[in-house]
Amino acid sequence: MEEVDKIIIHSLKDIGCAISDEVDCLDHFSTNLIIEAASKCLSLITPGLEVPSTLPMNMAARFQVGADIAGACKKLGYTGEVGYQTFLYSNVIEVRRVFMFLIEKLPREQEKTVVVPDAWREYCIKDLPFITEQSNPISTLASLTTVNARGRCDLELTQKSRDNTPTGLIPPRPAPRLRRFNNTWLGIHEHILFSEESVKSPAQKSASSESSLPKRENNDQLLEEKVEDTEEERKKKDRVELESLRARLEELEMSTKSLNCLLVQTNKEIDAEMNSAEQRSVEIQAHNKAIELLADHQTSLEKLDKITSSVKKKLVALAGQWEEHRRPLMEKYRHTKAAALLRENENEKQLETIYSLKEKLESLNKQIANKQLARDKLQEEYDQLPKNIKRSAYTRRILEIIGNIKKQKDEIDKVIKDMKTLQKDTNLLTEKLERSFTVTDDTIFRNTKKDEHSKKAHKFLMTLHSDCADIVSMVQETGATVREIREMEEQIEVESSRNVGANLKRITADLEQMKEENIVLSNQLKMLDT
């Protein structure tokens, strides 16, 4: 059992139990350590289960913790006897069985796999839109690179315009960048955030393009007009035009969706028409062939008869050829099948022999290990014995022991023979008694009607028979009680090996603690009542 205890301690250390290196068997486990190990095993087996890993100071709470752990073990399928006493007043054999059961139930590392739900997988494959379709480009911001580059260009252009314009006037906004990237995401963001042309009407765009290269004489007038326009009016115009553009965009999206639906429907109708057209063409070809054949039906019938006769001859020839090829193949198949069955039977026999040899090897290894242990013990005893004693003394003692054993065996055989003869004699005597009793009972009972002495004799006979039966039953009961006493003595020896005295001391200590707790609680209740 030491190897089993080492395996249990190693597995408990792996799951995080604080077991010192000095503890090498379950006999050295304390009650707190047993509770901690059992609670950790149960929490790993059933993750949602909440089991306390430490014992409280209150005795009632301790019993509740032990009962909870025992109930959790029973729910997992433990068939042995388990209760709060298994963990609080531990017995090494029962604790070993419980820990072996819990360690077998622990989850393996291969079972800890993440399972993706089928609904989420189907949604990601079929229904989840692409990243470009998940957000509207108008509602997203441009990148920092675009913002910084555009701001840098604005600064350079404003500095140049300030150098060329008179003081006190607002410089014009820089010219828009090239239109190559307007259709990209970067171009759209930049167009929305920084360009004023995205909110202008087509007429204003043409006017701005015509006035982009004015003469120097009209520059002052344009600057004065821009100064007169306030920022609020610009914002209002921009908002109105943006709303109109958004409405237009929504209308275009709706129209594109409707057109896409129409396109899908038309494609389906075209496919259906193409399929029907193909079917009709096939039917027309069949009708044309039938019309050609009906024009000269006698010759066509003769041709069909010739074709069918030739096909029948070909089929008969092919069937004969197939039979010629089939017979050797079937014979070969049957031979191979019989050989395979024989091989399977031989393989099964060999496997059975291998398994039996493995079992024999295991039993022999166990016997060798036991004998090796016995040899080591005997060697230790031999080394401890004094070397001055001669071998002849040992041989004499061995021969004396053997002689005593033979004498005891002979005496036991004699006792057994005597017991058998006594049993036979008792059986014969009981049978004779029964027969004699029946005969005497019949003879006396016949004379009871005529003679009163026979009636008294019959009564005495019945009382004697009942008393004898009581004596026999009493002897049998005494024998049974003696056997029970022997069995009880054997059970007492077994229980004494289970540390019953230590558990009894702990139980008495816990009982005294519970009495003290009850006294304290009763005093507290009296204080509350007063």
Coordinates of C-alpha atoms in Angstrom, one line a residue:
M1 CA 0.0 0.0 0.0
E2 CA 3.0 2.3 0.3
E3 CA 3.3 2.6 -3.5
V4 CA -0.5 3.4 -3.7
D5 CA -0.1 6.1 -1.0
K6 CA 2.9 7.6 -2.9
I7 CA 0.9 7.8 -6.1
I8 CA -2.0 9.4 -4.3
I9 CA 0.3 12.0 -2.6
H10 CA 2.0 12.8 -5.9
S11 CA -1.3 13.3 -7.7
L12 CA -2.6 15.5 -4.9
K13 CA 0.6 17.6 -5.0
D14 CA 0.0 18.1 -8.8
I15 CA -3.4 19.6 -8.2
G16 CA -2.0 22.1 -5.7
C17 CA -2.4 20.5 -2.3
A18 CA 0.1 21.8 0.3
I19 CA 1.7 18.5 1.4
S20 CA 5.1 18.5 3.0
D21 CA 7.9 16.1 1.8
E22 CA 7.9 14.4 5.2
V23 CA 4.5 13.0 4.6
D24 CA 5.0 9.7 2.7
C25 CA 1.8 7.8 3.5
L26 CA -1.9 8.4 4.3
D27 CA -1.4 7.6 8.0
H28 CA 0.3 10.9 8.5
F29 CA -2.6 12.9 6.9
S30 CA -4.3 15.3 9.3
T31 CA -8.0 16.0 9.3
N32 CA -7.5 19.5 7.8
L33 CA -5.3 18.1 5.0
I34 CA -7.9 15.4 4.2
I35 CA -10.6 18.1 3.9
E36 CA -8.4 20.3 1.8
A37 CA -7.4 17.5 -0.6
A38 CA -11.0 16.3 -1.0
S39 CA -12.4 19.8 -1.6
K40 CA -9.8 20.5 -4.3
C41 CA -10.5 17.2 -6.1
L42 CA -14.2 17.9 -6.0
S43 CA -13.8 21.5 -7.3
L44 CA -11.7 20.3 -10.2
I45 CA -14.1 17.5 -11.1
T46 CA -17.2 19.8 -10.9
P47 CA -16.1 23.4 -11.4
G48 CA -19.4 25.0 -10.3
L49 CA -19.3 23.2 -6.9
E50 CA -18.5 25.2 -3.9
V51 CA -16.9 23.1 -1.1
P52 CA -15.0 24.7 1.8
S53 CA -11.3 23.7 1.9
T54 CA -10.8 24.4 5.6
L55 CA -12.5 23.3 8.8
P56 CA -14.3 26.0 10.9
M57 CA -13.9 26.2 14.6
N58 CA -17.6 25.4 15.3
M59 CA -18.3 21.7 15.6
A60 CA -21.7 21.8 14.0
A61 CA -20.2 23.5 11.0
R62 CA -17.4 20.9 10.9
F63 CA -20.0 18.1 10.7
Q64 CA -21.8 20.0 8.0
V65 CA -18.6 20.3 5.9
G66 CA -17.9 16.6 6.3
A67 CA -21.5 15.7 5.3
D68 CA -21.3 18.0 2.2
I69 CA -18.1 16.4 1.0
A70 CA -19.6 12.9 1.5
G71 CA -22.7 13.9 -0.4
A72 CA -20.7 15.3 -3.3
C73 CA -18.7 12.0 -3.4
K74 CA -22.0 10.0 -3.5
K75 CA -23.3 12.2 -6.3
L76 CA -20.2 11.4 -8.4
G77 CA -21.0 7.7 -8.1
Y78 CA -19.0 6.5 -5.1
T79 CA -20.5 3.1 -4.0
G80 CA -18.7 2.6 -0.8
E81 CA -19.7 3.7 2.7
V82 CA -18.9 7.4 3.2
G83 CA -20.1 10.0 5.7
Y84 CA -18.8 12.9 7.8
Q85 CA -16.9 10.4 10.0
T86 CA -14.9 9.3 7.0
F87 CA -13.2 12.7 6.8
L88 CA -13.4 13.9 10.4
Y89 CA -12.5 10.6 12.2
S90 CA -10.5 9.1 9.4
N91 CA -9.7 5.5 8.8
V92 CA -6.7 4.9 6.5
I93 CA -8.5 2.2 4.4
E94 CA -11.6 4.3 3.8
V95 CA -9.6 7.5 3.1
R96 CA -7.5 5.6 0.6
R97 CA -10.5 4.3 -1.3
V98 CA -12.1 7.7 -1.4
F99 CA -8.9 9.4 -2.7
M100 CA -8.4 6.6 -5.3
F101 CA -12.0 7.2 -6.6
L102 CA -11.6 11.0 -6.7
I103 CA -8.2 10.8 -8.5
E104 CA -9.7 8.5 -11.1
K105 CA -12.5 11.1 -11.7
L106 CA -10.1 14.1 -12.1
P107 CA -10.3 15.6 -15.6
R108 CA -7.3 14.9 -17.9
E109 CA -5.4 17.5 -19.9
Q110 CA -6.7 16.2 -23.2
E111 CA -10.3 16.9 -22.1
K112 CA -9.6 20.6 -21.6
T113 CA -10.4 21.7 -25.1
V114 CA -12.3 24.8 -26.1
V115 CA -15.5 24.1 -28.0
V116 CA -16.8 26.7 -30.4
P117 CA -20.6 26.7 -30.7
D118 CA -22.1 25.7 -34.0
A119 CA -24.4 28.7 -34.1
W120 CA -21.5 31.1 -33.8
R121 CA -19.5 29.3 -36.5
E122 CA -22.5 29.4 -38.9
Y123 CA -23.0 33.1 -38.2
C124 CA -19.3 33.9 -38.9
I125 CA -19.3 31.9 -42.1
K126 CA -22.7 32.9 -43.6
D127 CA -24.2 36.0 -42.0
L128 CA -21.2 38.1 -40.7
P129 CA -20.5 40.9 -43.3
F130 CA -17.0 41.9 -44.3
I131 CA -15.1 44.5 -42.4
T132 CA -15.5 47.0 -45.3
E133 CA -19.3 46.6 -45.1
Q134 CA -19.6 46.8 -41.3
S135 CA -19.1 50.6 -41.0
N136 CA -20.2 53.6 -43.1
P137 CA -17.2 55.5 -44.5
I138 CA -18.9 58.9 -43.8
S139 CA -19.2 58.1 -40.1
T140 CA -15.6 57.0 -39.7
L141 CA -12.5 59.3 -39.1
A142 CA -9.5 59.6 -41.4
S143 CA -6.2 58.3 -40.3
L144 CA -3.7 60.4 -38.4
T145 CA -1.3 60.4 -41.4
T146 CA -3.9 62.0 -43.6
V147 CA -4.9 64.6 -41.0
N148 CA -1.2 65.6 -40.3
A149 CA -0.3 65.7 -44.0
R150 CA -3.4 67.8 -44.9
G151 CA -2.7 70.2 -42.0
R152 CA 0.9 70.6 -43.1
C153 CA -0.2 71.5 -46.6
D154 CA -2.7 73.9 -45.2
L155 CA 0.0 75.7 -43.2
E156 CA 2.4 76.0 -46.1
L157 CA -0.3 77.3 -48.4
T158 CA -1.6 79.8 -45.8
Q159 CA 1.9 81.1 -45.3
K160 CA 2.4 81.6 -49.0
S161 CA -1.0 83.3 -49.4
R162 CA -0.2 85.6 -46.4
D163 CA 3.0 86.7 -48.1
N164 CA 1.1 87.6 -51.3
T165 CA -2.1 89.2 -49.7
P166 CA -2.5 92.5 -47.9
T167 CA -2.6 92.5 -44.1
G168 CA -6.0 92.2 -42.3
L169 CA -7.5 90.0 -44.9
I170 CA -8.4 86.3 -44.6
P171 CA -6.3 84.1 -47.0
P172 CA -8.2 81.8 -49.3
R173 CA -8.3 78.0 -48.6
P174 CA -5.8 75.9 -50.4
A175 CA -6.6 74.2 -53.6
P176 CA -7.9 70.7 -53.5
R177 CA -5.5 67.8 -54.0
L178 CA -5.5 65.6 -57.1
R179 CA -8.6 63.5 -57.8
R180 CA -6.8 60.2 -58.3
F181 CA -7.6 58.9 -54.8
N182 CA -11.2 60.2 -54.4
N183 CA -12.7 56.7 -54.9
T184 CA -10.6 55.1 -52.1
W185 CA -11.3 55.1 -48.4
L186 CA -8.6 57.6 -47.8
G187 CA -9.9 59.9 -50.4
I188 CA -13.5 59.7 -49.1
H189 CA -12.4 60.5 -45.5
E190 CA -10.2 63.4 -46.7
H191 CA -13.0 64.7 -49.0
I192 CA -15.6 64.7 -46.2
L193 CA -13.4 66.2 -43.5
F194 CA -11.3 68.8 -45.3
S195 CA -12.7 69.6 -48.7
E196 CA -15.4 72.2 -49.1
E197 CA -16.2 70.8 -52.6
S198 CA -18.1 67.8 -51.1
V199 CA -20.9 70.1 -49.9
K200 CA -21.1 72.4 -52.9
S201 CA -23.6 72.1 -55.7
P202 CA -22.4 71.4 -59.3
A203 CA -22.9 75.1 -60.2
Q204 CA -20.8 76.3 -57.4
K205 CA -18.1 73.8 -58.3
S206 CA -18.0 75.1 -61.9
A207 CA -17.9 78.7 -60.6
S208 CA -15.1 77.9 -58.3
S209 CA -13.2 76.1 -61.1
E210 CA -13.7 79.1 -63.4
S211 CA -12.6 81.5 -60.7
S212 CA -9.6 79.4 -59.7
L213 CA -7.5 81.2 -62.2
P214 CA -8.7 84.8 -62.0
K215 CA -6.8 87.8 -62.9
R216 CA -5.1 89.9 -60.2
E217 CA -7.7 92.7 -60.6
N218 CA -10.7 90.5 -59.4
N219 CA -8.7 89.1 -56.4
D220 CA -9.8 91.9 -54.0
Q221 CA -13.5 91.5 -54.8
L222 CA -13.4 87.7 -54.1
L223 CA -11.6 88.3 -50.8
E224 CA -14.1 90.9 -49.8
E225 CA -17.0 88.6 -50.6
K226 CA -15.5 85.8 -48.5
V227 CA -14.9 88.2 -45.6
E228 CA -18.6 89.3 -45.8
D229 CA -19.9 85.7 -45.5
T230 CA -20.0 84.7 -41.9
E231 CA -19.1 81.3 -40.5
E232 CA -22.6 80.6 -39.4
E233 CA -24.1 80.9 -42.9
R234 CA -21.4 78.6 -44.2
K235 CA -22.2 76.0 -41.6
K236 CA -25.9 76.2 -42.3
K237 CA -25.3 75.8 -46.1
D238 CA -22.9 72.9 -45.4
R239 CA -25.5 71.1 -43.2
V240 CA -28.3 71.6 -45.7
E241 CA -26.2 70.3 -48.6
L242 CA -24.9 67.4 -46.4
E243 CA -28.4 66.4 -45.6
S244 CA -29.5 66.5 -49.2
L245 CA -26.4 64.4 -50.2
R246 CA -27.3 61.9 -47.5
A247 CA -30.9 61.6 -48.6
R248 CA -29.7 61.2 -52.2
L249 CA -27.2 58.5 -51.1
E250 CA -30.0 56.6 -49.2
E251 CA -32.2 56.8 -52.3
L252 CA -29.4 55.5 -54.5
E253 CA -28.8 52.6 -52.0
M254 CA -32.5 51.7 -52.0
S255 CA -32.6 51.8 -55.8
T256 CA -29.4 49.6 -56.0
K257 CA -30.9 47.1 -53.6
S258 CA -34.2 47.0 -55.7
L259 CA -32.2 46.6 -58.9
N260 CA -30.1 43.8 -57.4
C261 CA -33.3 42.0 -56.4
L262 CA -34.6 42.4 -59.9
L263 CA -31.4 41.2 -61.4
V264 CA -31.4 38.1 -59.2
Q265 CA -35.0 37.4 -60.2
T266 CA -34.3 37.9 -63.9
N267 CA -31.2 35.6 -63.7
K268 CA -33.4 32.9 -62.1
E269 CA -36.0 33.3 -64.8
I270 CA -33.3 33.2 -67.5
D271 CA -31.9 30.0 -66.0
A272 CA -35.4 28.4 -65.8
E273 CA -36.1 29.4 -69.5
M274 CA -32.7 27.9 -70.6
N275 CA -33.5 24.7 -68.8
S276 CA -36.9 24.5 -70.4
A277 CA -35.4 25.3 -73.8
E278 CA -32.9 22.5 -73.4
Q279 CA -35.7 20.1 -72.5
R280 CA -37.8 21.2 -75.4
S281 CA -34.9 20.8 -77.8
V282 CA -34.4 17.2 -76.6
E283 CA -38.1 16.5 -77.0
I284 CA -38.1 18.0 -80.5
Q285 CA -35.1 15.8 -81.5
A286 CA -37.0 12.7 -80.2
H287 CA -40.1 13.8 -82.1
N288 CA -38.1 14.3 -85.3
K289 CA -36.5 10.8 -85.0
A290 CA -40.0 9.3 -84.4
I291 CA -41.4 11.1 -87.5
E292 CA -38.4 9.8 -89.6
L293 CA -39.0 6.3 -88.4
L294 CA -42.8 6.4 -89.0
A295 CA -42.3 7.4 -92.6
D296 CA -40.9 3.8 -93.3
H297 CA -42.1 1.8 -90.3
Q298 CA -41.6 -1.7 -91.8
T299 CA -37.9 -1.2 -92.5
S300 CA -37.4 0.5 -89.1
L301 CA -39.1 -2.5 -87.4
E302 CA -36.8 -4.9 -89.3
K303 CA -33.8 -2.9 -88.2
L304 CA -35.0 -2.9 -84.6
D305 CA -35.4 -6.7 -84.7
K306 CA -31.9 -7.2 -86.1
I307 CA -30.5 -4.9 -83.5
T308 CA -32.3 -6.6 -80.6
S309 CA -31.3 -10.1 -81.8
S310 CA -27.6 -9.0 -82.1
V311 CA -27.8 -7.4 -78.7
K312 CA -29.3 -10.6 -77.2
K313 CA -26.5 -12.7 -78.8
K314 CA -23.9 -10.3 -77.4
L315 CA -25.5 -10.5 -74.0
V316 CA -25.5 -14.4 -74.1
A317 CA -21.8 -14.4 -75.2
L318 CA -20.9 -11.9 -72.4
A319 CA -22.8 -14.0 -69.9
G320 CA -20.8 -17.1 -70.9
Q321 CA -17.5 -15.2 -70.7
W322 CA -18.5 -13.8 -67.3
E323 CA -19.3 -17.3 -66.0
E324 CA -15.9 -18.5 -67.3
H325 CA -14.2 -15.7 -65.4
R326 CA -16.5 -15.9 -62.4
R327 CA -16.0 -19.5 -61.5
P328 CA -12.2 -19.4 -60.8
L329 CA -12.6 -16.0 -59.1
M330 CA -15.4 -17.4 -56.8
E331 CA -13.3 -20.5 -56.0
K332 CA -10.3 -18.3 -55.2
Y333 CA -12.5 -16.0 -53.1
R334 CA -13.8 -19.0 -51.1
H335 CA -10.3 -20.4 -50.5
T336 CA -9.0 -17.0 -49.4
K337 CA -12.0 -16.5 -47.1
A338 CA -11.5 -20.0 -45.5
A339 CA -7.7 -19.2 -45.1
A340 CA -8.6 -15.8 -43.5
L341 CA -11.0 -17.5 -41.1
L342 CA -8.3 -20.0 -40.1
R343 CA -5.9 -17.2 -39.6
E344 CA -8.3 -15.3 -37.5
N345 CA -8.9 -18.4 -35.3
E346 CA -5.2 -18.9 -35.0
N347 CA -4.7 -15.3 -34.2
E348 CA -7.4 -15.4 -31.5
K349 CA -5.8 -18.5 -30.0
Q350 CA -2.4 -16.8 -30.1
L351 CA -3.8 -13.7 -28.4
E352 CA -5.4 -15.9 -25.7
T353 CA -2.1 -17.6 -25.1
I354 CA -0.3 -14.2 -25.0
Y355 CA -2.8 -12.8 -22.5
S356 CA -2.6 -16.0 -20.3
L357 CA 1.2 -15.8 -20.5
K358 CA 1.1 -12.1 -19.5
E359 CA -1.1 -12.9 -16.5
K360 CA 1.2 -15.7 -15.6
L361 CA 4.2 -13.3 -15.9
E362 CA 2.4 -10.7 -13.7
S363 CA 1.6 -13.4 -11.1
L364 CA 5.2 -14.7 -11.2
N365 CA 6.6 -11.2 -10.9
K366 CA 4.4 -10.6 -7.9
Q367 CA 5.5 -13.9 -6.4
I368 CA 9.1 -13.0 -7.1
A369 CA 8.7 -9.6 -5.5
N370 CA 7.0 -11.1 -2.4
K371 CA 9.7 -13.8 -2.1
Q372 CA 12.4 -11.1 -2.6
L373 CA 10.9 -9.2 0.3
A374 CA 10.7 -12.3 2.4
R375 CA 14.3 -13.1 1.5
D376 CA 15.4 -9.6 2.5
K377 CA 13.6 -9.8 5.8
L378 CA 15.2 -13.2 6.5
Q379 CA 18.6 -11.9 5.4
E380 CA 18.2 -9.0 7.9
E381 CA 17.2 -11.4 10.7
Y382 CA 20.1 -13.7 9.8
D383 CA 22.5 -10.8 9.9
Q384 CA 21.2 -9.8 13.3
L385 CA 21.5 -13.3 14.7
P386 CA 24.7 -14.3 16.5
K387 CA 27.2 -16.3 14.4
N388 CA 28.5 -18.4 17.2
I389 CA 25.6 -20.8 17.2
K390 CA 26.1 -23.9 15.0
R391 CA 23.8 -25.1 12.3
S392 CA 23.1 -28.3 14.1
A393 CA 21.2 -26.4 16.8
Y394 CA 19.0 -24.8 14.2
T395 CA 18.4 -28.1 12.4
R396 CA 17.4 -29.6 15.8
R397 CA 15.0 -26.8 16.5
I398 CA 13.5 -27.1 13.1
L399 CA 13.1 -30.9 13.4
E400 CA 11.5 -30.4 16.8
I401 CA 9.1 -27.8 15.4
I402 CA 8.3 -30.2 12.5
G403 CA 7.7 -33.0 15.0
N404 CA 5.5 -30.8 17.1
I405 CA 3.5 -29.8 14.0
K406 CA 3.1 -33.5 13.0
K407 CA 1.9 -34.3 16.5
Q408 CA -0.5 -31.4 16.4
K409 CA -1.7 -32.5 13.0
D410 CA -2.3 -36.1 14.2
E411 CA -4.2 -34.8 17.2
I412 CA -6.3 -32.5 15.1
D413 CA -7.0 -35.5 12.8
K414 CA -8.0 -37.5 15.8
V415 CA -10.3 -34.8 17.1
I416 CA -11.9 -34.5 13.6
K417 CA -12.4 -38.2 13.5
D418 CA -13.9 -38.2 17.0
M419 CA -16.1 -35.3 16.0
K420 CA -17.3 -37.2 13.0
T421 CA -18.0 -40.4 15.0
L422 CA -19.8 -38.3 17.6
Q423 CA -21.9 -36.7 14.9
K424 CA -22.8 -40.1 13.5
D425 CA -23.6 -41.4 17.0
T426 CA -25.7 -38.4 17.8
N427 CA -27.5 -38.7 14.5
L428 CA -28.2 -42.4 15.1
L429 CA -29.3 -41.7 18.7
T430 CA -31.6 -39.0 17.6
E431 CA -33.1 -41.2 15.0
K432 CA -33.5 -44.0 17.6
L433 CA -35.0 -41.6 20.0
E434 CA -37.5 -40.4 17.5
R435 CA -38.5 -43.9 16.5
S436 CA -38.8 -45.1 20.2
F437 CA -40.8 -42.0 21.1
T438 CA -43.2 -42.6 18.3
V439 CA -43.6 -46.3 19.2
T440 CA -44.1 -45.6 22.9
D441 CA -46.4 -42.7 22.2
D442 CA -48.6 -45.0 20.0
T443 CA -48.6 -47.8 22.5
I444 CA -49.4 -45.6 25.5
F445 CA -52.0 -43.5 23.6
R446 CA -53.9 -46.7 22.7
N447 CA -54.3 -47.6 26.4
T448 CA -55.2 -44.1 27.6
K449 CA -58.9 -44.7 27.0
K450 CA -58.9 -47.9 29.1
D451 CA -56.4 -47.1 31.9
E452 CA -55.7 -43.9 33.9
H453 CA -52.1 -44.9 34.7
S454 CA -51.4 -44.9 30.9
K455 CA -52.8 -41.3 30.7
K456 CA -50.4 -40.2 33.4
A457 CA -47.6 -42.1 31.7
H458 CA -48.4 -40.4 28.4
K459 CA -48.3 -36.9 30.1
F460 CA -45.0 -37.7 31.7
L461 CA -43.7 -38.9 28.4
M462 CA -44.7 -35.7 26.6
T463 CA -43.2 -33.5 29.4
L464 CA -40.0 -35.6 29.3
H465 CA -39.8 -35.2 25.5
S466 CA -40.3 -31.5 25.6
D467 CA -37.7 -31.0 28.4
C468 CA -35.2 -33.1 26.4
A469 CA -35.9 -31.0 23.3
D470 CA -35.4 -27.8 25.4
I471 CA -32.1 -29.2 26.7
V472 CA -30.9 -30.0 23.2
S473 CA -31.9 -26.5 22.0
M474 CA -30.1 -24.9 24.9
V475 CA -26.9 -26.9 24.0
Q476 CA -27.2 -25.8 20.4
E477 CA -27.7 -22.2 21.5
T478 CA -24.6 -22.4 23.8
G479 CA -22.6 -23.7 20.8
A480 CA -23.9 -20.8 18.6
T481 CA -23.1 -18.3 21.4
V482 CA -19.6 -19.7 21.6
R483 CA -19.1 -19.3 17.9
E484 CA -20.5 -15.7 18.0
I485 CA -18.1 -14.9 20.9
R486 CA -15.2 -16.2 18.8
E487 CA -16.4 -14.1 15.8
M488 CA -16.7 -11.0 18.0
E489 CA -13.2 -11.5 19.4
E490 CA -11.9 -11.6 15.8
Q491 CA -13.9 -8.5 15.0
I492 CA -12.5 -6.8 18.1
E493 CA -8.9 -7.6 16.9
V494 CA -9.8 -6.2 13.5
E495 CA -11.2 -3.0 15.0
S496 CA -8.3 -2.6 17.3
S497 CA -6.1 -2.4 14.2
R498 CA -8.2 0.5 12.9
N499 CA -7.1 3.0 15.5
V500 CA -10.5 3.0 17.2
G501 CA -9.0 4.2 20.5
A502 CA -7.5 7.4 18.9
N503 CA -10.8 8.1 17.0
L504 CA -12.7 7.6 20.3
K505 CA -10.4 10.1 22.1
R506 CA -11.0 12.6 19.3
I507 CA -14.8 12.0 19.4
T508 CA -14.8 12.6 23.1
A509 CA -12.8 15.8 22.8
D510 CA -15.2 17.0 20.0
L511 CA -18.1 16.1 22.3
E512 CA -16.8 18.1 25.1
Q513 CA -16.1 21.0 22.8
M514 CA -19.7 20.8 21.5
K515 CA -21.0 20.8 25.1
E516 CA -19.0 24.0 25.8
E517 CA -20.3 25.6 22.6
N518 CA -23.9 24.7 23.6
I519 CA -23.3 26.2 27.1
V520 CA -22.0 29.4 25.5
L521 CA -24.9 29.6 23.1
S522 CA -27.4 29.0 25.9
N523 CA -25.8 31.8 27.9
Q524 CA -26.0 34.1 24.9
L525 CA -29.7 33.2 24.5
K526 CA -30.4 34.0 28.1
M527 CA -28.6 37.3 27.8
L528 CA -30.7 38.2 24.7
D529 CA -33.9 37.2 26.5
T530 CA -33.1 39.4 29.5

